[in-house]
């Protein structure tokens, strides 16, 4: 089942580690992208001899490898990209509840755009019942990423963001 026409997309899944070994169901992250955009990008890669077999979000592997001591929101910025973006993961009750990529525009609108996206997920979490407390925010990154992103995230969350080095 796909929310989009199957002929217009490519997809891949990333299984998550089981929170409970007795649970027979596994949680997966579904990555969906426009077939046209993927084929356009792959054409450039394949001309240099690179072959691919799946869609990947590199920051996702870093996120899954990072220790998560409790409930909260983890930010993992994409460094070196043309447009700034940040992977945002909401972990509650040992389960990944929401995962999104915030593509941010110019410096003037970054805080507002990020604040709006966080508010929407928080409202949805409250309605679904998994968000019952104020979230604690974490920035996953090195010192250079922390210098750039911590002030933006502090302002967008109206809270002090903890920096967790990768």
CSV table of C-alpha atoms in Angstrom, one decimal:
chain,number,residue,atom,x,y,z
A,1,UNK,CA,0.0,0.0,0.0
A,2,UNK,CA,1.4,3.4,-1.0
A,3,UNK,CA,0.1,6.9,-0.3
A,4,UNK,CA,1.6,7.9,-3.7
A,5,UNK,CA,1.4,6.3,-7.2
A,6,UNK,CA,3.9,3.4,-7.1
A,7,UNK,CA,5.1,4.2,-10.6
A,8,UNK,CA,6.2,7.6,-9.5
A,9,UNK,CA,8.3,6.6,-6.4
A,10,UNK,CA,11.2,4.5,-5.3
A,11,UNK,CA,11.4,3.3,-1.7
A,12,UNK,CA,13.5,1.5,0.8
A,13,UNK,CA,13.1,0.5,4.4
A,14,UNK,CA,15.4,0.6,7.4
A,15,UNK,CA,14.5,-1.8,10.2
A,16,UNK,CA,14.8,-0.4,13.8
A,17,UNK,CA,16.3,-2.4,16.7
A,18,UNK,CA,13.5,-4.1,18.7
A,19,UNK,CA,12.7,-2.4,22.0
A,20,UNK,CA,11.4,-5.7,23.4
A,21,UNK,CA,12.9,-9.0,22.3
A,22,UNK,CA,9.6,-10.8,22.9
A,23,UNK,CA,7.8,-8.5,20.5
A,24,UNK,CA,7.3,-10.3,17.1
A,25,UNK,CA,6.5,-7.0,15.3
A,26,UNK,CA,9.4,-4.8,14.1
A,27,UNK,CA,9.3,-1.1,13.5
A,28,UNK,CA,10.7,0.1,10.2
A,29,UNK,CA,11.4,3.5,8.7
A,30,UNK,CA,10.1,3.8,5.2
A,31,UNK,CA,12.0,6.2,2.9
A,32,UNK,CA,10.1,7.3,-0.2
A,33,UNK,CA,11.5,9.6,-2.9
A,34,UNK,CA,10.3,10.8,-6.3
A,35,UNK,CA,11.4,8.3,-9.0
A,36,UNK,CA,12.2,11.2,-11.4
A,37,UNK,CA,14.5,12.9,-8.9
A,38,UNK,CA,16.2,9.7,-7.9
A,39,UNK,CA,16.8,8.7,-11.6
A,40,UNK,CA,18.1,12.2,-12.4
A,41,UNK,CA,20.6,11.9,-9.5
A,42,UNK,CA,21.6,8.3,-10.2
A,43,UNK,CA,22.3,9.3,-13.8
A,44,UNK,CA,25.1,11.5,-12.6
A,45,UNK,CA,26.4,8.8,-10.2
A,46,UNK,CA,26.3,6.0,-12.7
A,47,UNK,CA,28.2,8.0,-15.3
A,48,UNK,CA,31.2,7.9,-12.8
A,49,UNK,CA,30.8,4.1,-12.3
A,50,UNK,CA,28.8,4.2,-9.0
A,51,UNK,CA,26.0,1.7,-8.6
A,52,UNK,CA,23.4,1.8,-5.9
A,53,UNK,CA,20.8,-0.7,-4.6
A,54,UNK,CA,18.8,1.4,-2.0
A,55,UNK,CA,17.9,4.8,-0.8
A,56,UNK,CA,19.7,5.9,2.3
A,57,UNK,CA,19.7,8.8,4.8
A,58,UNK,CA,23.2,8.8,6.1
A,59,UNK,CA,22.2,10.8,9.2
A,60,UNK,CA,19.8,8.0,10.1
A,61,UNK,CA,22.6,5.5,10.8
A,62,UNK,CA,24.3,8.0,13.0
A,63,UNK,CA,21.0,8.6,14.9
A,64,UNK,CA,20.4,4.9,15.4
A,65,UNK,CA,23.9,4.4,16.7
A,66,UNK,CA,23.7,7.2,19.2
A,67,UNK,CA,22.8,6.4,22.8
A,68,UNK,CA,19.4,7.6,23.8
A,69,UNK,CA,19.2,7.7,27.6
A,70,UNK,CA,15.5,8.6,27.8
A,71,UNK,CA,12.6,10.3,26.2
A,72,UNK,CA,13.2,13.3,24.1
A,73,UNK,CA,13.9,14.9,20.7
A,74,UNK,CA,17.1,14.4,18.9
A,75,UNK,CA,18.4,16.8,16.2
A,76,UNK,CA,21.0,15.7,13.7
A,77,UNK,CA,22.0,18.5,11.2
A,78,UNK,CA,23.0,17.7,7.7
A,79,UNK,CA,26.4,19.3,7.2
A,80,UNK,CA,27.8,20.4,3.9
A,81,UNK,CA,24.4,20.4,2.1
A,82,UNK,CA,23.4,23.3,-0.2
A,83,UNK,CA,20.3,24.1,1.9
A,84,UNK,CA,20.5,23.5,5.6
A,85,UNK,CA,18.4,20.7,6.9
A,86,UNK,CA,18.1,18.7,10.2
A,87,UNK,CA,16.9,15.2,10.9
A,88,UNK,CA,14.5,15.3,13.9
A,89,UNK,CA,13.6,12.1,15.9
A,90,UNK,CA,11.1,12.0,18.7
A,91,UNK,CA,11.8,9.0,21.0
A,92,UNK,CA,9.3,8.2,23.7
A,93,UNK,CA,8.8,4.9,25.7
A,94,UNK,CA,11.8,3.4,23.9
A,95,UNK,CA,10.1,3.8,20.6
A,96,UNK,CA,10.7,6.1,17.7
A,97,UNK,CA,7.4,8.0,17.5
A,98,UNK,CA,8.2,10.5,14.7
A,99,UNK,CA,11.0,11.1,12.3
A,100,UNK,CA,11.2,14.0,9.9
A,101,UNK,CA,13.6,16.1,7.9
A,102,UNK,CA,13.2,19.8,8.3
A,103,UNK,CA,14.5,21.6,5.2
A,104,UNK,CA,15.2,25.1,6.3
A,105,UNK,CA,15.3,28.2,4.2
A,106,UNK,CA,17.2,31.4,4.8
A,107,UNK,CA,18.7,32.4,8.2
A,108,UNK,CA,15.8,34.8,8.9
A,109,UNK,CA,13.1,32.1,8.7
A,110,UNK,CA,15.0,29.1,10.2
A,111,UNK,CA,13.9,29.5,13.8
A,112,UNK,CA,10.3,30.1,12.8
A,113,UNK,CA,10.2,27.2,10.3
A,114,UNK,CA,11.7,24.9,12.9
A,115,UNK,CA,9.5,26.1,15.7
A,116,UNK,CA,6.4,25.5,13.5
A,117,UNK,CA,7.5,21.9,12.6
A,118,UNK,CA,8.2,21.1,16.3
A,119,UNK,CA,4.8,22.5,17.3
A,120,UNK,CA,3.0,20.4,14.8
A,121,UNK,CA,4.7,17.1,15.9
A,122,UNK,CA,4.1,18.0,19.6
A,123,UNK,CA,0.4,18.6,19.0
A,124,UNK,CA,0.1,15.3,17.1
A,125,UNK,CA,2.0,13.5,19.9
A,126,UNK,CA,-0.3,15.0,22.5
A,127,UNK,CA,-3.4,13.9,20.5
A,128,UNK,CA,-2.0,10.4,20.0
A,129,UNK,CA,-1.1,10.1,23.7
A,130,UNK,CA,2.6,9.5,23.5
A,131,UNK,CA,3.8,13.0,24.4
A,132,UNK,CA,2.8,13.7,28.0
A,133,UNK,CA,5.7,15.8,29.3
A,134,UNK,CA,7.7,18.7,27.9
A,135,UNK,CA,10.4,17.1,25.7
A,136,UNK,CA,14.1,17.4,26.4
A,137,UNK,CA,16.1,18.4,23.3
A,138,UNK,CA,19.4,16.9,22.2
A,139,UNK,CA,21.8,18.0,19.4
A,140,UNK,CA,23.9,15.2,18.0
A,141,UNK,CA,27.0,16.5,16.4
A,142,UNK,CA,30.6,17.6,16.8
A,143,UNK,CA,31.8,20.9,18.1
A,144,UNK,CA,31.6,22.7,14.7
A,145,UNK,CA,27.9,21.6,14.3
A,146,UNK,CA,27.1,22.6,17.9
A,147,UNK,CA,28.5,26.1,17.3
A,148,UNK,CA,26.3,26.6,14.3
A,149,UNK,CA,23.1,24.8,15.4
A,150,UNK,CA,22.8,25.1,19.1
A,151,UNK,CA,21.8,28.8,19.1
A,152,UNK,CA,19.2,28.2,16.4
A,153,UNK,CA,17.8,25.2,18.3
A,154,UNK,CA,17.8,26.9,21.7
A,155,UNK,CA,15.8,29.7,20.2
A,156,UNK,CA,13.4,27.5,18.2
A,157,UNK,CA,12.7,25.2,21.2
A,158,UNK,CA,12.7,28.0,23.9
A,159,UNK,CA,14.8,25.6,25.9
A,160,UNK,CA,18.5,24.7,26.5
A,161,UNK,CA,19.5,22.0,24.0
A,162,UNK,CA,21.9,19.4,25.3
A,163,UNK,CA,24.8,18.7,22.9
A,164,UNK,CA,25.7,15.0,22.6
A,165,UNK,CA,28.9,14.5,20.7
A,166,UNK,CA,29.1,11.8,18.0
